[in-house]
């Protein structure tokens, strides 16, 4: 039985136009027959016998039919029917696996092919006729828009010539559906084999120095000359885990801030349930309260977790026990005793009996709160409330002329430091004209607010604290603003007042209790009827004779030397001992003794620096420079001496004659302390550390 094709099928098989086949039929080039059909001339249409087609066309048709027959067998074997449960399980498992490991592009192609296959299945005619219909009308606007979009999305490769949809493509889609349960194309898998250069590249890349890929490629080139920059980049930035990179290139706080941290909620907390505290070295300089020189300060700030309220700040020149204790006192005076106080692991607080660990001396035991510290040292997320506040106040401090953080222009900073040093000298000399000129120069070099006194700096810090407490905070709940009638977050002050209105009451201490609690205490033995809590000061009372050789607790006011309060180890009062007037340091207070101690430590540190400078410069004992201790502290000369006082700022901010660059340490010491052979009168140079 001969096989006949329609004109459209022959045109598609021979890859010629439909008009060419119609002309061939009229010229009897092929064996044809006419059959009834809708449309056409007279209700008839031509059909062409396969045997009359060229041999190449007949062979191509037979090969196509054989492939279709094989595909039909495979599809039938894997068809999900109730009679074939193995095929059902295979298809479901294959589809689930494919979708679980698929990309968005794969799923897009799968959906597009489904649209095409539905159109072909519902076409009024054979599958081949549907394909010809699609190919003939694609791009002319005659196909539905959804079908044209699906044809564009289903193209796995761009075709320059040929039909938009080939019969072979349908065969591939069916085979893929039978095997995997979806029409999704296979995804190209990454090459996960370990190369010989991987270990060396990781060893170089996972370093805290964070080397560049170019430098790594250059280092590996002698051992792996065929390794390219692109290969190395793809491996380090696409194949390598980002977690491994973070852990390899960072340690401590730098690593922790890049890793996951669980957020903590303060929803069920009341004010002063927990207070977080931390110290901040000011990113600006302000006049010293005594000398007037521009120095940085240590600010200890306390933060209530429930309301984010900041009580009055504690300010000092260095981070010490007195500054932290004053901050605790300010917080208690403001809104009572906190339940928990968290600080970082600073040695001044941690394991310091002045704060915790001793029922007689420790503030936490006497006042009744608990001091805690982060479990891990250097945890970037442990004290985030205080750290965020430090970032905020740093931005606020950028309105100051003496701002000096890492993002400050270095040249302007050096010029401002130099001008402020001159300004301090002018103020000390009372030179009004020089003060006015230098103030203008500072305003020109670094425009902004210039603190003229210590008190002005304290007032500015207090204004910043008030600004924080009266501005909306994102961690607090939203309310309707009374003025604008718009939703906004509460301010810390509003949140605290809301708690008070709801019935919360702070645990307050009266002034007499606070004065007593925050007096420094020491355990001392009574010797010869006196106690010596600091310096060489002696305090005497007749009742102390009964406690000779026994330990007592001595409390004192760091700013008042006139008396101390003595009690036994249980806290029972013994006496109030006045100062022994025969004491050599009759007028020295505890604050003065502490200042003297710190000054002595600074002098020793500077002496060590001088010795280091001499050693680096190769200056021995027989050189022209005198020994460090003799030159700085006790420069003895026989001839009539001339004393030249050198200020500390001048010593450490020395520039060359052109005032363009700072001198090195060796050049500075040679400038000030090298002996001048032409001078008949020796000059003794002293450093003024104030």
XYZ file of C-alpha atoms in Angstrom:
690
model
C 0.000 0.000 0.000
C 1.470 3.293 -1.085
C 1.851 6.091 1.427
C 0.536 9.551 0.467
C 1.415 12.943 1.998
C -0.298 16.266 1.921
C 1.296 19.139 0.023
C 2.260 20.775 3.324
C 3.967 17.622 4.615
C 5.973 17.213 1.375
C 7.041 20.870 1.461
C 8.235 20.427 5.053
C 9.994 17.138 4.214
C 11.786 18.569 1.160
C 12.353 21.937 2.882
C 10.900 23.878 -0.073
C 8.084 26.345 -0.400
C 4.437 25.260 -0.580
C 4.034 27.077 -3.926
C 6.836 24.998 -5.503
C 5.132 21.699 -4.561
C 1.774 22.931 -5.902
C 3.367 23.743 -9.298
C 5.048 20.303 -9.356
C 1.695 18.614 -8.849
C 0.206 20.463 -11.819
C 3.122 19.405 -14.041
C 2.737 15.750 -13.022
C 6.258 15.674 -11.525
C 4.997 13.454 -8.663
C 2.434 10.689 -8.485
C -0.620 12.386 -7.014
C -4.210 11.847 -6.158
C -7.095 14.122 -5.261
C -9.106 13.527 -2.114
C -12.067 15.399 -0.580
C -11.117 18.151 1.816
C -12.450 21.307 3.387
C -11.446 24.301 1.354
C -9.234 23.984 -1.660
C -10.322 24.049 -5.298
C -13.662 22.281 -5.779
C -13.486 20.741 -2.301
C -10.486 18.586 -3.311
C -6.807 18.577 -2.409
C -3.658 16.938 -3.759
C -1.814 14.118 -1.980
C 1.608 12.966 -3.183
C 2.871 9.351 -3.152
C 6.037 8.649 -1.143
C 7.458 6.467 -3.897
C 7.493 9.411 -6.338
C 9.646 11.577 -4.055
C 13.436 11.700 -4.383
C 15.304 8.786 -2.755
C 16.970 11.090 -0.214
C 13.568 12.304 0.949
C 12.283 8.743 1.213
C 15.326 7.690 3.284
C 14.954 10.693 5.624
C 11.291 9.859 6.166
C 12.010 6.206 6.965
C 14.754 7.210 9.437
C 12.401 9.679 11.134
C 9.662 7.063 11.451
C 12.098 4.568 12.964
C 13.176 7.098 15.589
C 9.558 7.941 16.393
C 8.754 4.267 16.774
C 11.658 3.795 19.210
C 10.581 6.838 21.222
C 7.017 5.536 21.354
C 8.324 2.282 22.818
C 10.350 4.130 25.509
C 7.445 6.403 26.362
C 5.076 3.472 26.566
C 7.447 1.633 28.915
C 7.580 4.607 31.233
C 3.961 5.692 30.936
C 2.337 6.297 34.306
C -0.650 3.948 34.285
C -2.359 2.141 37.139
C -1.153 -1.100 35.586
C 2.461 0.053 35.719
C 3.199 1.216 39.324
C 6.958 1.124 38.761
C 6.595 3.731 36.030
C 4.467 5.884 38.331
C 7.079 5.829 41.110
C 9.888 6.457 38.616
C 8.214 9.489 37.096
C 7.270 11.021 40.470
C 10.738 10.567 41.935
C 12.398 11.879 38.778
C 10.147 14.970 38.664
C 10.699 15.757 42.374
C 14.465 15.453 42.008
C 14.506 17.599 38.886
C 12.458 20.408 40.426
C 14.423 20.347 43.694
C 17.705 20.883 41.886
C 16.439 23.154 39.100
C 17.186 26.787 38.341
C 14.726 29.515 37.439
C 15.797 29.335 33.776
C 15.123 25.574 33.688
C 11.649 26.008 35.174
C 10.923 28.775 32.649
C 11.766 26.447 29.731
C 9.685 23.643 31.232
C 6.620 25.878 31.466
C 7.085 27.138 27.898
C 7.291 23.601 26.479
C 4.140 22.649 28.369
C 2.308 25.516 26.619
C 3.541 24.353 23.197
C 2.658 20.716 23.796
C -0.858 21.628 24.943
C -1.372 23.639 21.749
C -0.188 20.721 19.587
C -2.351 18.205 21.471
C -5.478 20.334 20.932
C -4.719 21.162 17.282
C -7.340 19.979 14.785
C -5.053 17.776 12.770
C -1.982 15.608 13.039
C 1.135 16.479 15.036
C 3.065 17.144 11.826
C 0.314 19.459 10.612
C 0.427 21.338 13.906
C 4.195 21.771 13.594
C 3.855 23.059 10.005
C 1.112 25.427 11.104
C 3.318 26.828 13.853
C 6.337 27.199 11.573
C 4.364 28.910 8.807
C 2.642 31.433 11.049
C 5.391 32.107 13.611
C 6.399 35.750 13.435
C 3.445 36.862 11.309
C 1.219 37.626 14.282
C -1.272 34.881 13.388
C -0.358 32.681 16.373
C -1.648 33.409 19.893
C 0.650 35.706 21.817
C 1.129 33.149 24.610
C 2.260 30.538 22.054
C 4.783 32.884 20.407
C 6.187 33.795 23.844
C 6.459 30.107 24.714
C 8.299 29.389 21.442
C 10.789 32.136 22.237
C 11.321 30.903 25.800
C 11.627 27.249 24.764
C 14.530 27.844 22.379
C 17.465 26.087 23.947
C 19.776 27.357 21.225
C 19.329 30.251 18.814
C 18.570 29.081 15.283
C 19.805 31.112 12.341
C 18.125 28.978 9.662
C 15.448 26.321 9.560
C 12.015 26.078 11.136
C 11.317 27.516 14.555
C 10.042 24.131 15.737
C 11.459 20.899 14.286
C 9.997 17.410 14.515
C 13.218 16.201 16.089
C 12.809 18.794 18.877
C 9.402 17.363 19.759
C 10.947 13.905 19.885
C 13.645 15.122 22.320
C 11.038 16.786 24.527
C 8.985 13.607 24.730
C 11.997 11.495 25.586
C 13.020 13.962 28.315
C 9.481 13.933 29.744
C 9.459 10.152 29.813
C 12.826 9.890 31.550
C 12.714 12.774 34.059
C 9.027 13.558 34.404
C 9.547 17.182 33.236
C 10.511 19.082 30.112
C 13.391 20.855 31.860
C 16.732 20.655 30.044
C 19.740 19.248 31.829
C 21.836 21.658 33.858
C 25.526 21.874 33.244
C 27.218 20.667 36.407
C 30.187 22.455 37.937
C 33.560 20.828 37.803
C 34.034 19.850 41.443
C 37.242 17.916 40.999
C 40.113 19.057 43.212
C 42.907 20.595 41.195
C 46.566 20.484 42.166
C 46.723 24.267 42.682
C 43.638 24.524 44.931
C 45.510 23.964 48.188
C 48.203 26.546 47.418
C 45.598 29.106 46.341
C 43.578 28.609 49.540
C 46.667 28.927 51.716
C 47.445 32.300 50.147
C 43.872 33.604 49.943
C 42.587 32.718 53.431
C 44.884 35.093 55.252
C 44.086 38.108 57.450
C 46.088 40.312 55.073
C 43.376 39.716 52.395
C 45.752 39.511 49.397
C 44.507 40.373 45.923
C 43.829 37.680 43.337
C 46.421 39.234 41.032
C 49.132 38.798 43.660
C 48.043 35.181 44.268
C 48.126 34.439 40.542
C 51.595 35.930 40.327
C 52.804 33.838 43.275
C 51.404 30.613 41.777
C 52.628 31.246 38.227
C 56.097 29.636 38.629
C 54.534 26.373 39.890
C 51.406 26.440 37.711
C 52.200 28.388 34.512
C 48.941 27.361 32.786
C 46.768 28.706 35.629
C 44.936 31.833 34.447
C 43.574 34.758 36.442
C 39.998 33.867 35.366
C 40.329 30.302 36.648
C 41.616 31.553 39.967
C 38.866 34.190 40.229
C 36.075 31.689 39.503
C 37.421 29.266 42.102
C 37.911 31.831 44.888
C 34.771 33.923 44.311
C 32.253 31.422 42.936
C 33.252 27.933 44.011
C 34.656 28.699 47.460
C 32.283 29.006 50.420
C 31.839 32.572 51.672
C 31.895 31.238 55.235
C 35.357 29.773 54.676
C 36.546 33.110 53.311
C 35.180 35.033 56.312
C 36.720 32.614 58.803
C 40.039 32.542 56.994
C 40.458 36.287 56.506
C 39.055 37.547 59.829
C 39.493 36.855 63.518
C 37.888 38.028 66.751
C 35.436 40.901 66.485
C 36.018 41.351 62.745
C 34.870 37.762 62.197
C 31.932 37.862 64.600
C 30.409 40.990 63.089
C 30.157 39.213 59.714
C 28.483 36.078 61.069
C 24.957 35.328 62.217
C 23.886 36.563 65.626
C 20.563 35.976 67.330
C 18.613 39.147 68.084
C 17.565 39.855 71.641
C 14.207 41.332 72.618
C 13.483 43.740 75.470
C 9.698 43.377 75.166
C 9.171 42.104 78.731
C 11.750 44.319 80.409
C 11.118 47.302 82.667
C 13.389 50.342 83.056
C 16.617 49.700 84.933
C 16.172 45.905 84.738
C 19.393 45.883 82.738
C 21.813 48.697 81.989
C 24.665 48.406 79.498
C 27.772 50.562 79.939
C 30.913 51.161 77.936
C 33.721 53.685 77.648
C 34.332 55.957 74.677
C 37.528 57.877 74.069
C 36.336 61.156 72.569
C 36.975 61.623 68.866
C 37.788 65.253 69.567
C 40.022 67.264 71.866
C 38.980 69.836 74.454
C 40.894 72.033 76.927
C 42.414 70.335 79.964
C 40.670 71.539 83.156
C 44.012 72.701 84.672
C 46.581 73.318 81.934
C 44.210 74.277 79.110
C 46.006 72.052 76.578
C 43.754 70.214 74.111
C 43.412 66.569 75.138
C 40.971 63.707 74.601
C 38.637 62.519 77.348
C 37.232 59.189 78.458
C 33.425 59.182 78.539
C 31.527 56.358 80.218
C 27.950 56.126 79.001
C 25.178 53.972 80.496
C 22.129 52.752 78.538
C 18.867 51.367 79.863
C 17.959 48.420 77.629
C 14.172 48.740 77.992
C 13.951 52.437 77.081
C 17.374 53.206 75.515
C 17.559 56.133 77.963
C 21.053 57.514 78.726
C 21.608 58.923 82.256
C 24.194 61.702 82.905
C 27.631 60.850 81.546
C 30.789 60.252 83.547
C 33.823 62.077 82.150
C 37.503 61.755 83.009
C 40.955 62.030 81.486
C 41.546 58.258 81.512
C 39.530 55.080 81.980
C 39.850 54.439 85.718
C 37.901 53.237 88.714
C 36.729 56.714 89.692
C 35.212 57.453 86.271
C 33.271 54.167 86.142
C 32.099 54.503 89.748
C 30.917 58.046 89.025
C 28.931 56.775 86.049
C 27.220 54.165 88.227
C 26.458 56.856 90.804
C 24.972 59.142 88.110
C 22.715 56.335 86.849
C 21.497 55.556 90.396
C 20.916 59.222 91.179
C 18.915 59.610 87.964
C 16.465 56.694 88.095
C 17.519 54.408 90.919
C 19.386 51.140 91.355
C 19.650 48.895 88.306
C 19.180 45.116 88.593
C 21.964 44.146 86.166
C 24.898 46.199 84.922
C 26.735 44.883 81.856
C 30.178 46.162 80.879
C 32.849 44.814 78.583
C 35.677 42.711 79.967
C 37.843 45.660 80.989
C 40.228 44.776 83.811
C 39.169 47.884 85.729
C 35.749 46.292 86.353
C 36.261 42.563 85.887
C 37.680 40.857 88.999
C 38.054 44.215 90.752
C 36.898 44.016 94.364
C 35.960 47.685 94.252
C 33.052 46.673 91.997
C 32.285 43.018 92.785
C 33.496 40.020 94.756
C 33.794 41.478 98.268
C 30.727 41.980 100.497
C 32.413 44.845 102.370
C 34.225 46.768 99.632
C 32.335 46.032 96.409
C 29.821 48.534 95.057
C 27.605 45.854 93.533
C 27.293 44.015 96.856
C 26.715 47.180 98.864
C 24.209 48.802 96.489
C 22.487 45.575 95.426
C 23.003 45.057 91.687
C 24.734 42.384 89.596
C 27.652 43.058 87.258
C 27.925 40.801 84.191
C 30.290 40.645 81.214
C 29.984 39.110 77.718
C 30.879 35.421 77.705
C 33.210 35.800 74.709
C 35.846 38.521 74.677
C 35.753 40.575 71.477
C 32.145 39.706 70.679
C 30.949 42.366 68.226
C 27.285 41.733 69.083
C 27.581 41.620 72.893
C 27.388 45.332 73.725
C 25.744 46.624 70.582
C 23.542 49.227 72.292
C 26.537 51.157 73.597
C 28.576 50.621 70.414
C 25.762 51.995 68.242
C 25.566 55.050 70.490
C 29.305 55.603 70.040
C 28.832 55.579 66.248
C 26.035 58.119 66.609
C 27.985 60.498 68.859
C 30.956 60.234 66.489
C 28.767 61.677 63.728
C 27.544 64.397 66.081
C 31.163 65.286 66.955
C 31.983 66.122 63.328
C 30.671 69.652 63.890
C 33.703 70.331 66.120
C 36.912 71.966 64.931
C 39.047 69.531 66.926
C 37.372 66.363 65.579
C 40.060 63.731 64.990
C 38.734 60.343 63.885
C 40.074 58.073 61.135
C 37.923 59.699 58.434
C 39.253 63.178 59.255
C 41.597 64.780 56.719
C 45.081 64.114 58.099
C 46.659 67.367 56.895
C 43.879 69.492 58.380
C 44.155 67.512 61.611
C 47.899 68.187 61.938
C 47.425 71.869 61.221
C 44.606 72.121 63.766
C 46.698 70.386 66.433
C 49.563 72.760 65.761
C 47.318 75.833 65.928
C 45.591 74.695 69.136
C 49.003 74.206 70.771
C 49.892 77.788 69.873
C 46.485 78.913 71.119
C 47.178 77.361 74.534
C 50.459 79.296 74.757
C 48.764 82.521 73.739
C 46.100 82.050 76.412
C 48.751 81.345 79.027
C 50.583 84.560 78.045
C 47.380 86.580 77.868
C 48.096 87.655 74.277
C 44.628 88.761 73.141
C 45.667 89.596 69.572
C 47.350 86.230 69.079
C 44.307 84.442 70.494
C 42.014 86.201 68.008
C 44.333 85.464 65.049
C 44.790 81.818 65.987
C 41.043 81.351 66.488
C 40.446 82.676 62.952
C 43.150 80.368 61.556
C 41.588 77.365 63.260
C 38.147 78.291 61.895
C 39.653 78.544 58.412
C 41.591 75.255 58.664
C 38.848 73.206 60.315
C 35.511 75.066 60.439
C 33.266 74.223 63.348
C 32.735 74.704 67.060
C 35.967 75.272 69.013
C 35.826 74.556 72.730
C 37.378 77.399 74.713
C 37.129 75.728 78.124
C 36.629 72.388 79.814
C 33.210 73.482 81.045
C 32.084 74.224 77.490
C 33.002 70.688 76.396
C 31.047 69.221 79.325
C 28.001 71.332 78.412
C 28.194 70.152 74.796
C 28.307 66.484 75.838
C 25.302 67.045 78.084
C 23.385 68.665 75.203
C 24.162 65.647 73.021
C 22.868 63.330 75.758
C 19.624 65.305 75.959
C 19.311 65.253 72.161
C 19.574 61.458 72.191
C 16.946 61.064 74.898
C 14.476 63.320 73.062
C 14.742 61.894 69.542
C 12.719 58.890 68.234
C 14.428 55.521 68.546
C 13.707 52.671 66.117
C 13.886 50.035 68.896
C 10.890 51.560 70.688
C 7.207 51.220 69.811
C 5.381 53.616 67.490
C 3.026 56.335 68.694
C 1.102 59.203 67.110
C 3.063 62.437 67.334
C 0.966 65.002 69.238
C 2.194 67.844 67.034
C 2.139 66.324 63.532
C -0.444 63.553 64.155
C 1.836 61.161 62.279
C 3.142 57.796 63.398
C 6.686 57.783 64.768
C 8.776 55.854 67.278
C 8.899 56.858 70.925
C 11.823 58.813 72.286
C 13.738 57.255 75.228
C 12.436 60.006 77.512
C 8.825 59.385 76.405
C 9.225 55.642 76.894
C 10.594 56.121 80.401
C 7.779 58.514 81.315
C 5.234 56.030 79.932
C 6.569 53.335 82.273
C 6.336 55.734 85.216
C 2.764 56.616 84.245
C 1.900 52.887 84.180
C 3.093 52.483 87.758
C 6.808 51.692 87.512
C 8.762 53.172 90.422
C 12.554 53.458 90.595
C 14.484 52.128 93.599
C 16.006 55.371 94.856
C 18.686 56.040 97.467
C 18.926 59.292 99.383
C 21.965 61.541 99.101
C 23.466 60.470 102.423
C 23.392 56.804 101.342
C 24.937 57.633 97.969
C 27.725 59.666 99.555
C 28.500 56.800 101.919
C 28.262 54.044 99.306
C 30.473 55.686 96.725
C 33.312 56.517 99.079
C 36.352 54.419 98.151
C 37.088 51.704 100.707
C 40.277 49.873 101.615
C 41.107 47.016 103.918
C 44.038 48.127 106.086
C 45.833 47.015 109.208
C 46.066 49.425 112.088
C 49.710 50.219 112.764
C 50.736 52.266 115.796
C 47.189 53.517 116.205
C 46.946 55.055 112.712
C 45.715 54.075 109.244
C 47.212 55.218 105.931
C 44.670 54.800 103.078
C 46.647 56.719 100.425
C 49.974 58.428 99.943
C 51.780 59.155 103.217
C 48.721 60.601 104.910
C 48.082 59.317 108.429
C 44.750 59.302 110.218
C 44.629 58.932 113.979
C 41.954 58.184 116.576
C 42.303 56.837 120.109
C 39.819 54.026 119.425
C 42.204 52.620 116.810
C 44.599 51.574 119.591
C 42.171 48.758 120.468
C 42.469 47.422 116.889
C 46.268 47.370 116.700
C 47.458 44.857 114.097
C 43.936 43.944 113.025
C 42.249 44.620 109.683
C 39.669 47.374 109.427
C 37.796 48.973 106.522
C 38.686 52.610 105.799
C 36.355 54.771 103.677
C 37.486 58.179 102.440
C 36.473 61.045 100.204
C 38.859 61.273 97.267
C 38.584 65.080 97.241
C 38.772 65.721 101.027
C 41.781 64.866 103.177
C 40.453 65.957 106.564
C 38.998 62.674 107.861
C 38.286 59.027 107.118
C 35.543 56.672 108.301
C 36.739 53.436 109.931
C 34.584 50.303 110.430
C 35.184 46.633 111.179
C 34.935 43.873 108.579
C 31.220 43.453 109.262
C 30.547 47.116 108.471
C 30.008 48.284 112.076
C 31.393 51.787 112.627
C 34.480 52.172 114.816
C 35.319 55.846 114.552
C 35.860 58.871 112.346
C 39.608 59.434 112.297
C 40.901 62.960 111.538
C 44.110 63.584 109.652
C 47.286 63.530 111.704
C 48.547 67.129 111.410
C 52.163 66.019 111.797
C 51.915 64.305 108.410
C 54.429 65.598 105.898
C 51.863 65.637 103.064
C 49.252 67.427 105.126
C 47.559 69.089 102.142
C 47.594 66.178 99.684
C 44.198 64.669 98.852
C 43.553 61.213 97.414
C 42.924 62.792 94.012
C 46.274 64.561 94.160
C 48.005 61.346 95.202
C 46.408 59.513 92.261
C 47.387 62.308 89.863
C 50.973 62.187 91.144
C 51.052 58.426 90.710
C 49.809 58.658 87.124
C 52.260 61.454 86.326
C 55.156 59.378 87.672
C 54.085 56.444 85.501
C 53.955 58.708 82.429
C 57.446 60.054 83.194
C 58.803 56.520 83.434
C 57.165 55.655 80.131
C 58.770 58.670 78.470
C 62.159 57.724 79.918
C 61.845 54.280 78.344
C 61.004 55.916 74.995
C 64.119 58.109 75.273
C 66.305 55.076 75.910
C 64.751 53.310 72.905
C 65.414 56.355 70.690
C 69.070 56.482 71.793
C 69.538 52.781 71.120
C 68.028 53.058 67.648
C 70.219 56.044 66.882
C 73.330 54.161 68.044
C 74.100 56.612 70.851
C 76.223 54.982 73.543
C 77.190 56.044 77.015
C 80.296 57.846 75.731
C 78.448 59.924 73.157
C 77.730 63.603 73.507
C 74.234 63.011 74.843
C 73.980 62.657 78.588
C 72.181 59.704 80.131
C 68.418 59.754 79.923
C 67.607 60.014 83.587
C 70.200 62.728 84.210
C 69.202 64.768 81.188
C 65.459 64.789 81.762
C 64.952 64.648 85.477
C 68.183 65.611 87.230
C 70.533 67.349 84.820
C 73.513 68.281 87.060
C 76.120 70.805 85.787
C 78.831 72.696 87.586
C 78.765 75.913 85.554
C 76.092 78.596 86.088
C 73.065 76.923 84.649
C 70.377 78.292 82.401
C 67.100 76.430 82.578
C 65.005 76.104 79.424
C 61.549 74.597 79.918
C 60.218 72.544 77.002
C 56.505 71.852 76.853
C 55.469 68.289 76.172
C 53.383 69.286 73.139
C 56.375 71.057 71.594
C 58.486 67.985 72.156
C 56.123 65.578 70.428
C 54.794 67.908 67.717
C 58.088 69.212 66.354
C 58.435 70.047 62.667
C 61.384 71.037 60.543
C 62.369 74.630 59.787
C 60.074 74.829 56.756
C 57.186 73.488 58.885
C 56.327 70.955 56.227
C 56.943 67.608 57.918
C 57.358 66.345 61.476
C 60.791 65.426 62.788
C 61.609 61.866 63.698
C 62.118 60.942 67.338
C 65.908 60.979 66.986
C 65.881 64.363 65.244
C 63.619 65.777 67.967
C 65.866 64.720 70.829
C 68.993 65.889 69.025
C 67.342 69.264 68.441
C 66.482 69.829 72.094
C 69.080 67.930 74.079
C 72.285 67.648 72.016
C 75.147 69.628 73.585
C 76.206 72.757 71.722
C 80.004 73.107 71.798
C 79.840 76.855 71.069
C 77.799 77.597 74.193
C 79.975 78.774 77.057
C 77.050 78.583 79.455
C 75.462 75.150 79.662
C 71.719 75.015 79.287
C 69.600 72.620 81.341
C 66.467 71.684 79.470
C 63.480 70.383 81.377
C 60.182 68.979 80.159
C 56.966 70.472 81.464
C 54.543 67.538 81.554
C 51.562 69.739 82.411
